[in-house]
PDB file of C-alpha atoms in Angstrom:
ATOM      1  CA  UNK A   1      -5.486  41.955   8.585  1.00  0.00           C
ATOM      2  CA  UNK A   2      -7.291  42.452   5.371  1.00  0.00           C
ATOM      3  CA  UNK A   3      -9.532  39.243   3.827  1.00  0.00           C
ATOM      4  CA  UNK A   4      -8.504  40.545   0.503  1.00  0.00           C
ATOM      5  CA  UNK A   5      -5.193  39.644  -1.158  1.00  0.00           C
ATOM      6  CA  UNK A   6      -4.585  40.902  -4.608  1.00  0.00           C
ATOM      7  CA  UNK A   7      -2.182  40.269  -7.564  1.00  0.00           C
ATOM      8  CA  UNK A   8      -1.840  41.875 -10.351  1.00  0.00           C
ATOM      9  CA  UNK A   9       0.529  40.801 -13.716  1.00  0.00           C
ATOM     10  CA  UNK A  10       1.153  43.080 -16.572  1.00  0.00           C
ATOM     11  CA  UNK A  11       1.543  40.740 -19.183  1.00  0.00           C
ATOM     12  CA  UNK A  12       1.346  41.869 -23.318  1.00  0.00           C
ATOM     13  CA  UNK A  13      -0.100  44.798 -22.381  1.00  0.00           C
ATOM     14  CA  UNK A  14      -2.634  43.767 -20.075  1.00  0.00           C
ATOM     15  CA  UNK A  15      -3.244  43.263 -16.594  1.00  0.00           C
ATOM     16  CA  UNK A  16      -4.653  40.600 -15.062  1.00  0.00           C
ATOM     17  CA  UNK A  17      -5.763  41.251 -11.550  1.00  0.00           C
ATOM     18  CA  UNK A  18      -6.402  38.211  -9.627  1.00  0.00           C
ATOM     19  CA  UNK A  19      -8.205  38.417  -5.890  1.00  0.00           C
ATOM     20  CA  UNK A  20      -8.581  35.509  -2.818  1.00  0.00           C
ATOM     21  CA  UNK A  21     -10.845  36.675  -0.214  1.00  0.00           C
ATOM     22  CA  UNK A  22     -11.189  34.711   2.934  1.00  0.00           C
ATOM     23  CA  UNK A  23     -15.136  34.337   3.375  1.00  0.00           C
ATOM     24  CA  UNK A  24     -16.847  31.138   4.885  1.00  0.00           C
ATOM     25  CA  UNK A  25     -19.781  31.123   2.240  1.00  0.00           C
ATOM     26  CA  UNK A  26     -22.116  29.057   3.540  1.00  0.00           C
ATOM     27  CA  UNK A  27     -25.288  28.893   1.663  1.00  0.00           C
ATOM     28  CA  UNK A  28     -27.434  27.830   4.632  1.00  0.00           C
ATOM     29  CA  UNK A  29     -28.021  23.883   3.594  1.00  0.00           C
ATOM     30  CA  UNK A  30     -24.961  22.486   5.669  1.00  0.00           C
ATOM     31  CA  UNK A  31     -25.670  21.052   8.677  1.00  0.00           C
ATOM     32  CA  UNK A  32     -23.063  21.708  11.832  1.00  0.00           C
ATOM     33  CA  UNK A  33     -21.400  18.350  12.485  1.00  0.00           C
ATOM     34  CA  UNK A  34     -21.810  18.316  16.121  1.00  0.00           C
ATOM     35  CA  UNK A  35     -25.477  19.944  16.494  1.00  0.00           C
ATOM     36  CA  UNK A  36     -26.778  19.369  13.829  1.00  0.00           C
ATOM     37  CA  UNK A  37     -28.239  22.245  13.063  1.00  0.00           C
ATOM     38  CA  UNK A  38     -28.238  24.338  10.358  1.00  0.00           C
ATOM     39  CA  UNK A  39     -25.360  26.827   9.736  1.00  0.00           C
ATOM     40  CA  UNK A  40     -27.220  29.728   8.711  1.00  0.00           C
ATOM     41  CA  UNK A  41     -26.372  31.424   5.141  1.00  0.00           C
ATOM     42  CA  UNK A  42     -23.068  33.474   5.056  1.00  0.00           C
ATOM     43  CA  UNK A  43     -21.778  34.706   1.730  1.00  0.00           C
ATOM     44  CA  UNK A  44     -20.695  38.046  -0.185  1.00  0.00           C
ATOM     45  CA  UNK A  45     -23.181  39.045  -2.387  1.00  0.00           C
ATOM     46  CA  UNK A  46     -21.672  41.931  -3.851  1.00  0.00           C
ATOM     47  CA  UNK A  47     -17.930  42.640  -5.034  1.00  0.00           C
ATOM     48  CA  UNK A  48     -16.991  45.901  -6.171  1.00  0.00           C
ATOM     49  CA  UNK A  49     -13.367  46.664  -8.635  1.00  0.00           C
ATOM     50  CA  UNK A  50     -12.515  49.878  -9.324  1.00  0.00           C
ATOM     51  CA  UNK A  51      -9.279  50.869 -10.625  1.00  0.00           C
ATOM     52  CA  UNK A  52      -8.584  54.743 -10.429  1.00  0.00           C
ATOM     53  CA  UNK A  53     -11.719  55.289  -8.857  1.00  0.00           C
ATOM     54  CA  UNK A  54     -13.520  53.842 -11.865  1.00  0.00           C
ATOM     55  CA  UNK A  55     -16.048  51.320 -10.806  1.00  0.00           C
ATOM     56  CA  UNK A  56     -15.046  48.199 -13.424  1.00  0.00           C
ATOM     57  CA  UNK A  57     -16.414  45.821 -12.174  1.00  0.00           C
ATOM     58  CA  UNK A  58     -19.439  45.068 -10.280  1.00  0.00           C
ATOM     59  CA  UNK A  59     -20.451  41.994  -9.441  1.00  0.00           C
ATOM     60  CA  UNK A  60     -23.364  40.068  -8.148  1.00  0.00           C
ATOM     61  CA  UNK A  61     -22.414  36.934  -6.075  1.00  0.00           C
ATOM     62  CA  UNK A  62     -24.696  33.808  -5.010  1.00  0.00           C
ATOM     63  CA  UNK A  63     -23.136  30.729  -2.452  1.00  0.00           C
ATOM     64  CA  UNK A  64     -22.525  28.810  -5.207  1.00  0.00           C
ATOM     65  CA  UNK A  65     -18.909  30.353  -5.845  1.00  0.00           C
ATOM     66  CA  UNK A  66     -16.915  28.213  -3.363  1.00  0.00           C
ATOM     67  CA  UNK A  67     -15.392  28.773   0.395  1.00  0.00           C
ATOM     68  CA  UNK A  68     -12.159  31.319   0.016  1.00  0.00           C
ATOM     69  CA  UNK A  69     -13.145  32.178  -3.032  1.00  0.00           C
ATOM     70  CA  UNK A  70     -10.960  33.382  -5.492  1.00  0.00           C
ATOM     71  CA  UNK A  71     -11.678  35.769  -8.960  1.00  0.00           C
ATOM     72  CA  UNK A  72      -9.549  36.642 -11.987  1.00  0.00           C
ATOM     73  CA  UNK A  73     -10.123  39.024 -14.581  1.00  0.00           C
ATOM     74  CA  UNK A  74      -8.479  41.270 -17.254  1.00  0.00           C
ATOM     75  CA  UNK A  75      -7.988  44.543 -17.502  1.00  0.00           C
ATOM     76  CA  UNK A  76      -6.963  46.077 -21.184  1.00  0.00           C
ATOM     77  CA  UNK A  77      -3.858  48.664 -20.487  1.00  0.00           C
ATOM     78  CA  UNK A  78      -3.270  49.078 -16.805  1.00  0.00           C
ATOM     79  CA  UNK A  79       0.138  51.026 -16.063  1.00  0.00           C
ATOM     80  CA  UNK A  80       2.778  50.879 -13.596  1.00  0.00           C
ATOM     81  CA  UNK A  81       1.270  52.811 -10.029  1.00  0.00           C
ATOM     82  CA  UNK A  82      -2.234  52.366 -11.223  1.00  0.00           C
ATOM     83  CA  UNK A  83      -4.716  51.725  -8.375  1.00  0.00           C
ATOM     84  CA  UNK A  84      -6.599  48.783  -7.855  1.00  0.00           C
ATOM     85  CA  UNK A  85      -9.655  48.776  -5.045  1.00  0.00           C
ATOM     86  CA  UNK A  86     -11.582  45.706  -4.245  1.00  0.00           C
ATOM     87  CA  UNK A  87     -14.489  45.792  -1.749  1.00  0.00           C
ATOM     88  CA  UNK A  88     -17.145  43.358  -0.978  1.00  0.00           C
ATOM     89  CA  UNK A  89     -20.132  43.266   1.021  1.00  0.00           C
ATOM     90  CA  UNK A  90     -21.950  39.810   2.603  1.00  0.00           C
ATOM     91  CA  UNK A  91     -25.490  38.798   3.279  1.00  0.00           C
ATOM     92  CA  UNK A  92     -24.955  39.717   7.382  1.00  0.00           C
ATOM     93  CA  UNK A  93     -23.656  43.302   6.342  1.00  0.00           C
ATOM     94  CA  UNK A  94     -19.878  42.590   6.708  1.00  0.00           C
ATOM     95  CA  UNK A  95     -17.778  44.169   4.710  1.00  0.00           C
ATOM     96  CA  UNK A  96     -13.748  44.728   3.802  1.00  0.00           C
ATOM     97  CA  UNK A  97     -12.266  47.021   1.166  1.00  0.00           C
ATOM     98  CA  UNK A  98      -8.662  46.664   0.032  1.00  0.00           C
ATOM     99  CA  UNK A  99      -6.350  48.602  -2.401  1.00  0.00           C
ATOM    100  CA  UNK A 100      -3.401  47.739  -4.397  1.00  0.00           C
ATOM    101  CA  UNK A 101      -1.033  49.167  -6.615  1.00  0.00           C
ATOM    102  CA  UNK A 102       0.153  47.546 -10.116  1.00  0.00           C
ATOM    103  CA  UNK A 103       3.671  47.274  -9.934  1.00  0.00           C
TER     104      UNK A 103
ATOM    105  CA  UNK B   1     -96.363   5.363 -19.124  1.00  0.00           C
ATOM    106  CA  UNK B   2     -93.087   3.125 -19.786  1.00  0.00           C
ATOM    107  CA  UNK B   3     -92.862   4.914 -22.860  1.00  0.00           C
ATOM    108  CA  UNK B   4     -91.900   8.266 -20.595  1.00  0.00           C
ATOM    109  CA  UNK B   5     -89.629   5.950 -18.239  1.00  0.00           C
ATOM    110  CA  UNK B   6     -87.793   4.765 -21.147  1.00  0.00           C
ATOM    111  CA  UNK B   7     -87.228   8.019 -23.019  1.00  0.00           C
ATOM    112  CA  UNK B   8     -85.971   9.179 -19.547  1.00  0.00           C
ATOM    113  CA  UNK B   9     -83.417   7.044 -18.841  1.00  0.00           C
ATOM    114  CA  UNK B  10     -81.932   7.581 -22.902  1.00  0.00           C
ATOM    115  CA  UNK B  11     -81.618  11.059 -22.462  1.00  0.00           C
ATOM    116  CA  UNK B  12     -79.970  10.624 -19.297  1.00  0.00           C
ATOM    117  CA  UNK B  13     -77.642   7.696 -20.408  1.00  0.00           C
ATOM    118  CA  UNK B  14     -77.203   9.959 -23.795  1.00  0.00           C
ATOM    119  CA  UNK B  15     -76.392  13.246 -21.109  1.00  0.00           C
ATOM    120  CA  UNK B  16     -74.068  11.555 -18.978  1.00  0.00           C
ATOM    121  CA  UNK B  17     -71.979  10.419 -21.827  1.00  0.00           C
ATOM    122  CA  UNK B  18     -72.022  13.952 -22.940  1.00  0.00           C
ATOM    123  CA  UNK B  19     -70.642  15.445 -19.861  1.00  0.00           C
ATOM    124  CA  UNK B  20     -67.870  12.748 -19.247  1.00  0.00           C
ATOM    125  CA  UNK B  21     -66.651  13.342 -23.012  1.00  0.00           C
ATOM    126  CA  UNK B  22     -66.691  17.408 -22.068  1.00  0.00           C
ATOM    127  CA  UNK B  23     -64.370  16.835 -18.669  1.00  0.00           C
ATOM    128  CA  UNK B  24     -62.297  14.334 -20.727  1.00  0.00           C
ATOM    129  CA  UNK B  25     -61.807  16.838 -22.928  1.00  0.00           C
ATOM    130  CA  UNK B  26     -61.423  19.478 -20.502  1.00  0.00           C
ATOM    131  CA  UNK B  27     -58.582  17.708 -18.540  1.00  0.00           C
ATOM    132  CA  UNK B  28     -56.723  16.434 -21.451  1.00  0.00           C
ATOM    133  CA  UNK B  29     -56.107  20.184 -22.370  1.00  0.00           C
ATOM    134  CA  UNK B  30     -52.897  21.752 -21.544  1.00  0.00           C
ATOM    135  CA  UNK B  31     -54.617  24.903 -20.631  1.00  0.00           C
ATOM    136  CA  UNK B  32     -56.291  23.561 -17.498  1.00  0.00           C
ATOM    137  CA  UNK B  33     -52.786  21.324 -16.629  1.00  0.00           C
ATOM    138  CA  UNK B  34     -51.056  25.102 -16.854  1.00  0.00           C
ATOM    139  CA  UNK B  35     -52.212  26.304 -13.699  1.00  0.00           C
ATOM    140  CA  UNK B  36     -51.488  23.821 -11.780  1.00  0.00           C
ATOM    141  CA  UNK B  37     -48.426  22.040 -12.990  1.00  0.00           C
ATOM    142  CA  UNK B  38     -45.562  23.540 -12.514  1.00  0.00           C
ATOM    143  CA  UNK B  39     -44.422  23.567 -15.992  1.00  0.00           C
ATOM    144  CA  UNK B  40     -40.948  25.521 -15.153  1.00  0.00           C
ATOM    145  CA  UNK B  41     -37.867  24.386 -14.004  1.00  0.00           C
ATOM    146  CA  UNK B  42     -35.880  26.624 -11.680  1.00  0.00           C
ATOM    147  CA  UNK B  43     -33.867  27.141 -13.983  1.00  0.00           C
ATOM    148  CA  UNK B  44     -36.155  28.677 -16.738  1.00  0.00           C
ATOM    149  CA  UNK B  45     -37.725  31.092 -13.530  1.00  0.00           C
ATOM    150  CA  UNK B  46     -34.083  32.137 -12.914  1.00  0.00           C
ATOM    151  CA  UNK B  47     -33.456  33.098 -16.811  1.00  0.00           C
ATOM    152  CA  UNK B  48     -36.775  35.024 -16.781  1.00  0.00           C
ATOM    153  CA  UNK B  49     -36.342  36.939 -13.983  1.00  0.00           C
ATOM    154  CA  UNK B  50     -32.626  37.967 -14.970  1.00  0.00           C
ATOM    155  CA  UNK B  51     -33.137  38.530 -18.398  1.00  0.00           C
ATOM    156  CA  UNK B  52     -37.120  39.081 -18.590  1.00  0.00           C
ATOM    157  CA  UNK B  53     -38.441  38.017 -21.602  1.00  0.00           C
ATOM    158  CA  UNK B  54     -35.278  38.479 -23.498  1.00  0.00           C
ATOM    159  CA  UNK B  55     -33.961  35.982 -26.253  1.00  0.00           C
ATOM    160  CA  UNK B  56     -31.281  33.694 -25.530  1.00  0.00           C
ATOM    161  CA  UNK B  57     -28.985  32.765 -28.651  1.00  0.00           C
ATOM    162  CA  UNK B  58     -26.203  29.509 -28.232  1.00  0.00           C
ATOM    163  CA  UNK B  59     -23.167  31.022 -29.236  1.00  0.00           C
ATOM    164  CA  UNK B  60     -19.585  29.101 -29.882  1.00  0.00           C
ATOM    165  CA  UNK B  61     -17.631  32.272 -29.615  1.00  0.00           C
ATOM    166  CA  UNK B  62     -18.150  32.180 -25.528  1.00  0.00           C
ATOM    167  CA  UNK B  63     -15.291  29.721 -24.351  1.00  0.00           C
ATOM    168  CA  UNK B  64     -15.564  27.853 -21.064  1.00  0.00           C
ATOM    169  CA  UNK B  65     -12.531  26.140 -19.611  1.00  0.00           C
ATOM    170  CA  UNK B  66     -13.716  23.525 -16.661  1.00  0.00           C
ATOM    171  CA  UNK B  67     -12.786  19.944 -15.997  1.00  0.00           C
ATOM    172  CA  UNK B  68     -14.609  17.527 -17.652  1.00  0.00           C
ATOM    173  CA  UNK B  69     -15.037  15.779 -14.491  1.00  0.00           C
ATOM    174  CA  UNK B  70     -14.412  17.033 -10.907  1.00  0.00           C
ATOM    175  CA  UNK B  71     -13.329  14.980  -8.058  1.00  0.00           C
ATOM    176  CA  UNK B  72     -14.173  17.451  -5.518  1.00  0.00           C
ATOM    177  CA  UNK B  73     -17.673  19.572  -6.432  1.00  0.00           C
ATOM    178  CA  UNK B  74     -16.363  21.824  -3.423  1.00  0.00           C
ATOM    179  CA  UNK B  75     -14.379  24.139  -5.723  1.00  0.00           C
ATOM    180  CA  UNK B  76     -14.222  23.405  -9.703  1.00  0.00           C
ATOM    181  CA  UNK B  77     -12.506  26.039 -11.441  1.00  0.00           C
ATOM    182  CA  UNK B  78     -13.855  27.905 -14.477  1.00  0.00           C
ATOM    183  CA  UNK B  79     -12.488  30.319 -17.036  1.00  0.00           C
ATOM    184  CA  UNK B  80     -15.008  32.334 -19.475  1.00  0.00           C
ATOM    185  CA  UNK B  81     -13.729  34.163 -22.021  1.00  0.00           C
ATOM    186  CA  UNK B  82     -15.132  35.343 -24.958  1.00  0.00           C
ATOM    187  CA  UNK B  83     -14.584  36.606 -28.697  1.00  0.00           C
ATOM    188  CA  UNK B  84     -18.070  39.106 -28.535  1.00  0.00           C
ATOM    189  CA  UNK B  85     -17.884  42.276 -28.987  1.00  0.00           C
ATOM    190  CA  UNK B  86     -19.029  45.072 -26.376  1.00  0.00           C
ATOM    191  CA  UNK B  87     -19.879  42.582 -23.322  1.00  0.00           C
ATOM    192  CA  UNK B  88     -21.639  43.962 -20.656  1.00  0.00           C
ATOM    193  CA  UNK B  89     -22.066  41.376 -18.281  1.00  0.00           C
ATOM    194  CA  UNK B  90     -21.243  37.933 -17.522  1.00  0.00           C
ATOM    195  CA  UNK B  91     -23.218  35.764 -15.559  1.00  0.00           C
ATOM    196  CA  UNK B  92     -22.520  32.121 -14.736  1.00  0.00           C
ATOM    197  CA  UNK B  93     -25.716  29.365 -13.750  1.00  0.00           C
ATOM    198  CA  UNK B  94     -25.028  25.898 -12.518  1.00  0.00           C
ATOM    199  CA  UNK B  95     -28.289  24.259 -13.631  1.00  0.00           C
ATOM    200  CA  UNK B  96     -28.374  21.466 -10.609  1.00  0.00           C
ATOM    201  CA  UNK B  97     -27.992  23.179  -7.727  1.00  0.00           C
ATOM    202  CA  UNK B  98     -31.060  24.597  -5.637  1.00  0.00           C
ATOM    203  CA  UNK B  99     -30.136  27.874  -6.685  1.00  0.00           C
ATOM    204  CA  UNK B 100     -28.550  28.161 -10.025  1.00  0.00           C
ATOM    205  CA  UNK B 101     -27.205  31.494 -10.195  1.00  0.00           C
ATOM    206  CA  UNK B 102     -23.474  31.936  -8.843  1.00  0.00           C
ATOM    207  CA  UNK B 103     -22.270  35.181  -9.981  1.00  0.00           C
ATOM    208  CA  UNK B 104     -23.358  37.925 -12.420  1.00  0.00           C
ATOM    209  CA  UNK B 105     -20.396  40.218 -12.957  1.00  0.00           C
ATOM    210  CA  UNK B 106     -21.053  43.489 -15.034  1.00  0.00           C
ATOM    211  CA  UNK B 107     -17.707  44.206 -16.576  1.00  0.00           C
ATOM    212  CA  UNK B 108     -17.005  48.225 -17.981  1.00  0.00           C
ATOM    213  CA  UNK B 109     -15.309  48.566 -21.370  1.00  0.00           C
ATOM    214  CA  UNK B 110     -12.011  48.490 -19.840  1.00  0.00           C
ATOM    215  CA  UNK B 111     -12.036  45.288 -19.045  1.00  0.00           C
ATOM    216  CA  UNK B 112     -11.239  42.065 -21.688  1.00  0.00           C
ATOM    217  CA  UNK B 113     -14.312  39.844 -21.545  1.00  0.00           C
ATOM    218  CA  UNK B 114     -12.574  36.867 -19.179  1.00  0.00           C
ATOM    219  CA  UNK B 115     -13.717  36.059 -15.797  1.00  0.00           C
ATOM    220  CA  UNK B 116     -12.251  33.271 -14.103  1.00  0.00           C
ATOM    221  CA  UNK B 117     -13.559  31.420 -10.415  1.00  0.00           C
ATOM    222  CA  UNK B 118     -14.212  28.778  -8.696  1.00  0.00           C
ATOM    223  CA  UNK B 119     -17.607  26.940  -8.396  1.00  0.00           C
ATOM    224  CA  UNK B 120     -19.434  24.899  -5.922  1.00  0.00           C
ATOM    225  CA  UNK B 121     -21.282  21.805  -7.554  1.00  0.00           C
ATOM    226  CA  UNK B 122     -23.973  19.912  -6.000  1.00  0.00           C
ATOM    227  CA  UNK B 123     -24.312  17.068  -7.880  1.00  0.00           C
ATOM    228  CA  UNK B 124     -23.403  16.349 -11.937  1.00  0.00           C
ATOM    229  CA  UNK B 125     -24.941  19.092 -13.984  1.00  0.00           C
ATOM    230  CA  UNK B 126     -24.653  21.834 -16.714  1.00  0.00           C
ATOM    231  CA  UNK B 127     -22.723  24.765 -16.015  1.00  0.00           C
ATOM    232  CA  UNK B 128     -24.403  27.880 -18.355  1.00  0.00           C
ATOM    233  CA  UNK B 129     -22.384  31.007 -19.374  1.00  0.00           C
ATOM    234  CA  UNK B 130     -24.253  33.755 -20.484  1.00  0.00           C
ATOM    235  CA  UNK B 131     -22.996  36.573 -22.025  1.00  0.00           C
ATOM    236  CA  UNK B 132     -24.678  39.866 -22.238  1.00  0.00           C
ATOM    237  CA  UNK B 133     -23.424  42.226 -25.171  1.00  0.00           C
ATOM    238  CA  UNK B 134     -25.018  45.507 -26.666  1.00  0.00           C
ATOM    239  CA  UNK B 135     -26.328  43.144 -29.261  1.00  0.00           C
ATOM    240  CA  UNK B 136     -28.062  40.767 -27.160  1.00  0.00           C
ATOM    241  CA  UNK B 137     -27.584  37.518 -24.958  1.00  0.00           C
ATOM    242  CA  UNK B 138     -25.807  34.532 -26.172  1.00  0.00           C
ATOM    243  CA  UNK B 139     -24.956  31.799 -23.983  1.00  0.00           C
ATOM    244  CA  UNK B 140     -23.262  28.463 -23.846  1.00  0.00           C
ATOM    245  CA  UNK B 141     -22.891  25.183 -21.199  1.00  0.00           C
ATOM    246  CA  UNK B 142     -20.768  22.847 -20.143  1.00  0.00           C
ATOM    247  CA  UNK B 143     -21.251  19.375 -18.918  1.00  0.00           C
ATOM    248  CA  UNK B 144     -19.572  18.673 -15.677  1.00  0.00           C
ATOM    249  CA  UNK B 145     -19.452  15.253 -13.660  1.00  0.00           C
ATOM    250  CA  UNK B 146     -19.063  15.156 -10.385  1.00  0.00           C
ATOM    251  CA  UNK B 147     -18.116  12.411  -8.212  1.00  0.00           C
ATOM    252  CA  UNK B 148     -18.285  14.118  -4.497  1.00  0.00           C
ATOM    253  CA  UNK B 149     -20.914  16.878  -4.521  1.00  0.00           C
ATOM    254  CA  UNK B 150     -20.163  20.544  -2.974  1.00  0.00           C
ATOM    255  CA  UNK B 151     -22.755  21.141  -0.804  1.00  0.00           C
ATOM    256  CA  UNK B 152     -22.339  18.811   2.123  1.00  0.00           C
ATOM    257  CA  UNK B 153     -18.435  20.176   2.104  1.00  0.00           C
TER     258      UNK B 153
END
């Protein structure tokens, strides 16, 4: 299963696309509960929007956004069938890509 | 002969009051406290190495919605959006925390100038917008206070 979900409105003729994406971010200051040790740093540094193949949106992302976190943003136009393709990358090399379609 | 010993020790007392008045002087200039004070805050090393040496202007057409105080600094939602024309990029700083940048999104001309997450806060502090436009920078904060800081959650 996918760590991206994605919704997208069309509202006044614009579409907001919202994403969650399930990611621990840890920023590498927390300390484990039980070992006390440090969790090392675990976040997504890059997310990547395209819509049509047409990069939109690239962004660069620190640990301060929080745990699951979530982004909105709008798009001016957007049709009906359009395609929508997030992707993200972390600081361990993970990543997840996921496409949608405007309905 | 104590004519000599006498002249000798008013020069000296005359030299030594010389010298401490030059190292007074010295030390009480900023230049020598520059290189070894740290006279930056993380904050102002952040800006300079995102922007370089760019100009900064306060704006009010840059609108941030976030609670005026957060119970939980775990997640604090923010909205950005802005009347400037032609933005390029949006980046977003919480002053307080040991790292203040939290995301720099470069948005293409498709795309209305809103951006809207959610924030981890370590303590009370200033949460900076800046706004990048083919005009220049222009930026604007927002107090937030916390009462449970983010980064031990």
């Amino acid at each position: 299963m996918s760590s991206i979900k994605i919704r997208s409105k069309r509202m006044d003729g614009k579409t907001q696309i919202r994403m969650l994406i399930a990611h621990p971010m840890e920023h590498g200051r927390n300390r484990d509960a039980k070992t006390d040790s440090l969790i090392p740093a675990h976040f997504i540094q890059k997310l990547t929007v395209k819509h049509n193949k047409n990069v939109i949106i690239s962004g660069n992302i620190g640990a301060n956004v929080s745990k699951d976190p979530y982004f909105a943003f709008m798009l001016k136009g957007g049709n009906i069938g359009d395609k929508i393709t997030i992707s993200w990358v972390d600081n361990l090399g993970n990543k997840d890509t996921q496409d949608h379609i405007v309905k | 002969m104590t004519d000599n010993r006498r002249a000798f020790i008013k020069k000296s007392v005359a030299l030594g009051g010389y010298s401490l008045i030059a190292t007074g002087g010295l030390l009480g200039s900023s230049d020598a406290n520059a290189e070894w004070l740290p006279d930056t805050s993380i904050l102002q090393q952040t800006l300079k190495r995102l922007f370089k040496a760019q100009d900064i202007i306060a704006s009010d057409k840059i609108a941030i919605q976030i609670p005026k105080t957060a119970e939980n600094g775990a997640a604090v939602p923010i909205t950005v959006t802005s009347s400037l024309n032609n933005v390029e990029s949006i980046a977003i700083l919480v002053e307080k925390n040991p790292i203040p940048l939290a995301a720099k999104f470069e948005l293409s001309p498709d795309l209305e100038p809103f951006v809207s997450t959610r924030l981890k806060l370590a303590e009370s502090s200033v949460v900076m917008v800046i706004v990048e436009t083919g005009e220049g920078f222009y930026s604007a904060g927002e107090k937030v206070i916390v009462t449970v800081g983010g980064c031990e959650i």
